[in-house]
mmCIF file of C-alpha atoms in Angstrom:
data_model
loop_
_atom_site.group_PDB
_atom_site.id
_atom_site.type_symbol
_atom_site.label_atom_id
_atom_site.label_comp_id
_atom_site.label_asym_id
_atom_site.label_seq_id
_atom_site.Cartn_x
_atom_site.Cartn_y
_atom_site.Cartn_z
ATOM 1 C CA MET A 288 21.877 247.887 76.744
ATOM 2 C CA LYS A 289 24.946 248.659 78.833
ATOM 3 C CA THR A 290 27.633 246.003 78.943
ATOM 4 C CA PHE A 291 29.946 245.350 81.887
ATOM 5 C CA GLY A 292 32.669 243.246 80.285
ATOM 6 C CA ALA A 293 33.854 240.301 82.339
ATOM 7 C CA SER A 294 35.295 239.693 85.737
ATOM 8 C CA LYS A 295 38.879 238.619 86.364
ATOM 9 C CA GLU A 296 39.526 234.920 85.749
ATOM 10 C CA PHE A 297 40.532 234.259 89.381
ATOM 11 C CA ILE A 298 38.320 235.786 92.069
ATOM 12 C CA LEU A 299 39.546 235.124 95.602
ATOM 13 C CA ASP A 300 36.827 235.273 98.226
ATOM 14 C CA GLN A 301 39.063 236.792 100.917
ATOM 15 C CA GLU A 302 39.915 239.697 98.587
ATOM 16 C CA LEU A 303 36.271 240.762 98.151
ATOM 17 C CA ASP A 304 34.265 242.900 100.566
ATOM 18 C CA TRP A 305 30.665 242.065 101.457
ATOM 19 C CA GLU A 306 28.055 244.463 100.082
ATOM 20 C CA THR A 307 25.090 244.949 102.434
ATOM 21 C CA VAL A 308 21.857 244.599 100.483
ATOM 22 C CA GLY A 309 19.307 244.361 103.266
ATOM 23 C CA GLU A 310 18.965 243.769 106.970
ATOM 24 C CA GLY A 311 20.918 240.611 107.699
ATOM 25 C CA VAL A 312 21.771 240.101 104.014
ATOM 26 C CA GLN A 313 25.129 240.658 102.280
ATOM 27 C CA ARG A 314 26.466 239.638 98.879
ATOM 28 C CA LYS A 315 29.649 239.260 96.866
ATOM 29 C CA ILE A 316 29.676 239.204 93.066
ATOM 30 C CA MET A 317 32.019 236.293 92.437
ATOM 31 C CA GLY A 318 32.242 236.223 88.623
ATOM 32 C CA TYR A 319 30.421 237.404 85.507
ATOM 33 C CA ASP A 320 30.298 238.288 81.875
ATOM 34 C CA ASP A 321 27.301 239.648 79.991
ATOM 35 C CA LYS A 322 25.716 236.167 79.763
ATOM 36 C CA ILE A 323 26.136 234.760 83.265
ATOM 37 C CA MET A 324 26.780 235.844 86.871
ATOM 38 C CA LEU A 325 27.581 234.003 90.119
ATOM 39 C CA VAL A 326 26.774 235.750 93.417
ATOM 40 C CA LYS A 327 27.454 234.595 96.988
ATOM 41 C CA VAL A 328 24.817 235.719 99.477
ATOM 42 C CA HIS A 329 25.164 235.501 103.273
ATOM 43 C CA PHE A 330 22.023 235.548 105.389
ATOM 44 C CA LYS A 331 21.888 235.966 109.136
ATOM 45 C CA GLU A 332 19.094 234.101 110.845
ATOM 46 C CA GLY A 333 15.883 236.027 110.188
ATOM 47 C CA GLY A 334 17.327 237.748 107.076
ATOM 48 C CA ILE A 335 14.835 238.202 104.306
ATOM 49 C CA GLY A 336 15.231 238.058 100.524
ATOM 50 C CA TYR A 337 12.011 239.927 99.794
ATOM 51 C CA LYS A 338 9.700 238.579 97.134
ATOM 52 C CA HIS A 339 10.530 239.930 93.705
ATOM 53 C CA GLU A 340 10.716 238.843 90.063
ATOM 54 C CA HIS A 341 13.057 239.504 87.146
ATOM 55 C CA TYR A 342 13.563 238.423 83.562
ATOM 56 C CA HIS A 343 16.706 236.407 84.363
ATOM 57 C CA SER A 344 16.854 232.650 84.784
ATOM 58 C CA GLN A 345 18.176 231.813 88.251
ATOM 59 C CA VAL A 346 19.590 228.698 89.915
ATOM 60 C CA THR A 347 20.382 228.889 93.626
ATOM 61 C CA TYR A 348 22.541 226.383 95.488
ATOM 62 C CA VAL A 349 22.210 226.285 99.260
ATOM 63 C CA GLU A 350 25.802 226.110 100.505
ATOM 64 C CA SER A 351 24.768 226.148 104.178
ATOM 65 C CA GLY A 352 21.945 227.097 106.475
ATOM 66 C CA GLU A 353 18.202 226.628 106.160
ATOM 67 C CA PHE A 354 15.733 228.742 104.213
ATOM 68 C CA GLU A 355 11.969 228.982 103.668
ATOM 69 C CA PHE A 356 12.037 229.522 99.903
ATOM 70 C CA SER A 357 8.964 230.635 97.927
ATOM 71 C CA ILE A 358 8.732 230.247 94.170
ATOM 72 C CA GLY A 359 5.424 231.204 92.664
ATOM 73 C CA GLU A 360 2.668 229.750 94.888
ATOM 74 C CA GLN A 361 4.938 227.075 96.438
ATOM 75 C CA THR A 362 7.036 227.360 99.614
ATOM 76 C CA ARG A 363 9.545 224.686 100.706
ATOM 77 C CA THR A 364 12.303 224.397 103.295
ATOM 78 C CA VAL A 365 15.721 224.038 101.661
ATOM 79 C CA LYS A 366 18.988 223.203 103.424
ATOM 80 C CA GLY A 367 22.682 222.910 102.660
ATOM 81 C CA GLY A 368 23.172 220.827 99.497
ATOM 82 C CA ASP A 369 19.751 221.658 98.022
ATOM 83 C CA THR A 370 19.148 223.643 94.833
ATOM 84 C CA VAL A 371 16.225 225.649 93.477
ATOM 85 C CA TYR A 372 15.485 226.807 89.926
ATOM 86 C CA ILE A 373 13.563 230.041 89.385
ATOM 87 C CA PRO A 374 12.123 230.590 85.919
ATOM 88 C CA PRO A 375 12.152 234.128 84.471
ATOM 89 C CA HIS A 376 9.326 236.432 85.604
ATOM 90 C CA THR A 377 8.415 234.217 88.601
ATOM 91 C CA LEU A 378 7.814 235.810 91.995
ATOM 92 C CA HIS A 379 10.246 234.400 94.556
ATOM 93 C CA GLY A 380 11.870 235.109 97.898
ATOM 94 C CA ALA A 381 13.469 233.513 100.942
ATOM 95 C CA ILE A 382 13.475 233.800 104.713
ATOM 96 C CA CYS A 383 16.552 232.516 106.536
ATOM 97 C CA ALA A 384 15.636 230.052 109.314
ATOM 98 C CA LYS A 385 19.269 229.173 110.142
ATOM 99 C CA GLU A 386 22.210 231.377 109.179
ATOM 100 C CA GLY A 387 23.751 230.379 105.868
ATOM 101 C CA ILE A 388 24.995 231.083 102.390
ATOM 102 C CA LEU A 389 23.258 230.876 99.034
ATOM 103 C CA ILE A 390 25.122 230.714 95.731
ATOM 104 C CA ASP A 391 23.016 232.378 92.987
ATOM 105 C CA VAL A 392 23.656 231.945 89.277
ATOM 106 C CA PHE A 393 21.874 234.311 86.894
ATOM 107 C CA SER A 394 21.611 234.360 83.132
ATOM 108 C CA PRO A 395 22.045 236.887 81.737
ATOM 109 C CA ILE A 396 24.009 239.078 84.116
ATOM 110 C CA ARG A 397 22.038 241.119 86.746
ATOM 111 C CA GLU A 398 22.686 244.616 85.442
ATOM 112 C CA ASP A 399 21.040 246.119 88.501
ATOM 113 C CA PHE A 400 23.656 244.469 90.783
ATOM 114 C CA MET A 401 26.499 245.904 88.682
ATOM 115 C CA GLU A 402 24.932 249.368 88.640
ATOM 116 C CA ALA A 403 24.471 249.309 92.441
ATOM 117 C CA LYS A 404 28.092 248.233 92.848
ATOM 118 C CA GLU A 405 29.254 251.121 90.624
ATOM 119 C CA LYS A 406 27.263 253.605 92.720
ATOM 120 C CA GLY A 407 28.321 252.022 96.029
#
């Protein structure tokens, strides 16, 4: 398995560029090592985080906005201040009802995000 080391200790938001990852969806990788990763994701209204699954554990904090979040067979509306937990290998996705930001934490690191960033 490829390792990516660790991010700098201080990561300043204004020094990072947004990476477009879908229509109306952008992200910034805010910090990581091989065991954990924090990602800031901006959604425009109507932006879609298409349903997918991965082997990582994920916790998502809704910083702002409103999202229709699906985890497995359940869909709920989540708003600023809410949190969702996504177990490994569970189908999940989100549709942005009101523009906002999600803060995703993954364990272990999302290697696919790092590889996409290297190619980008």
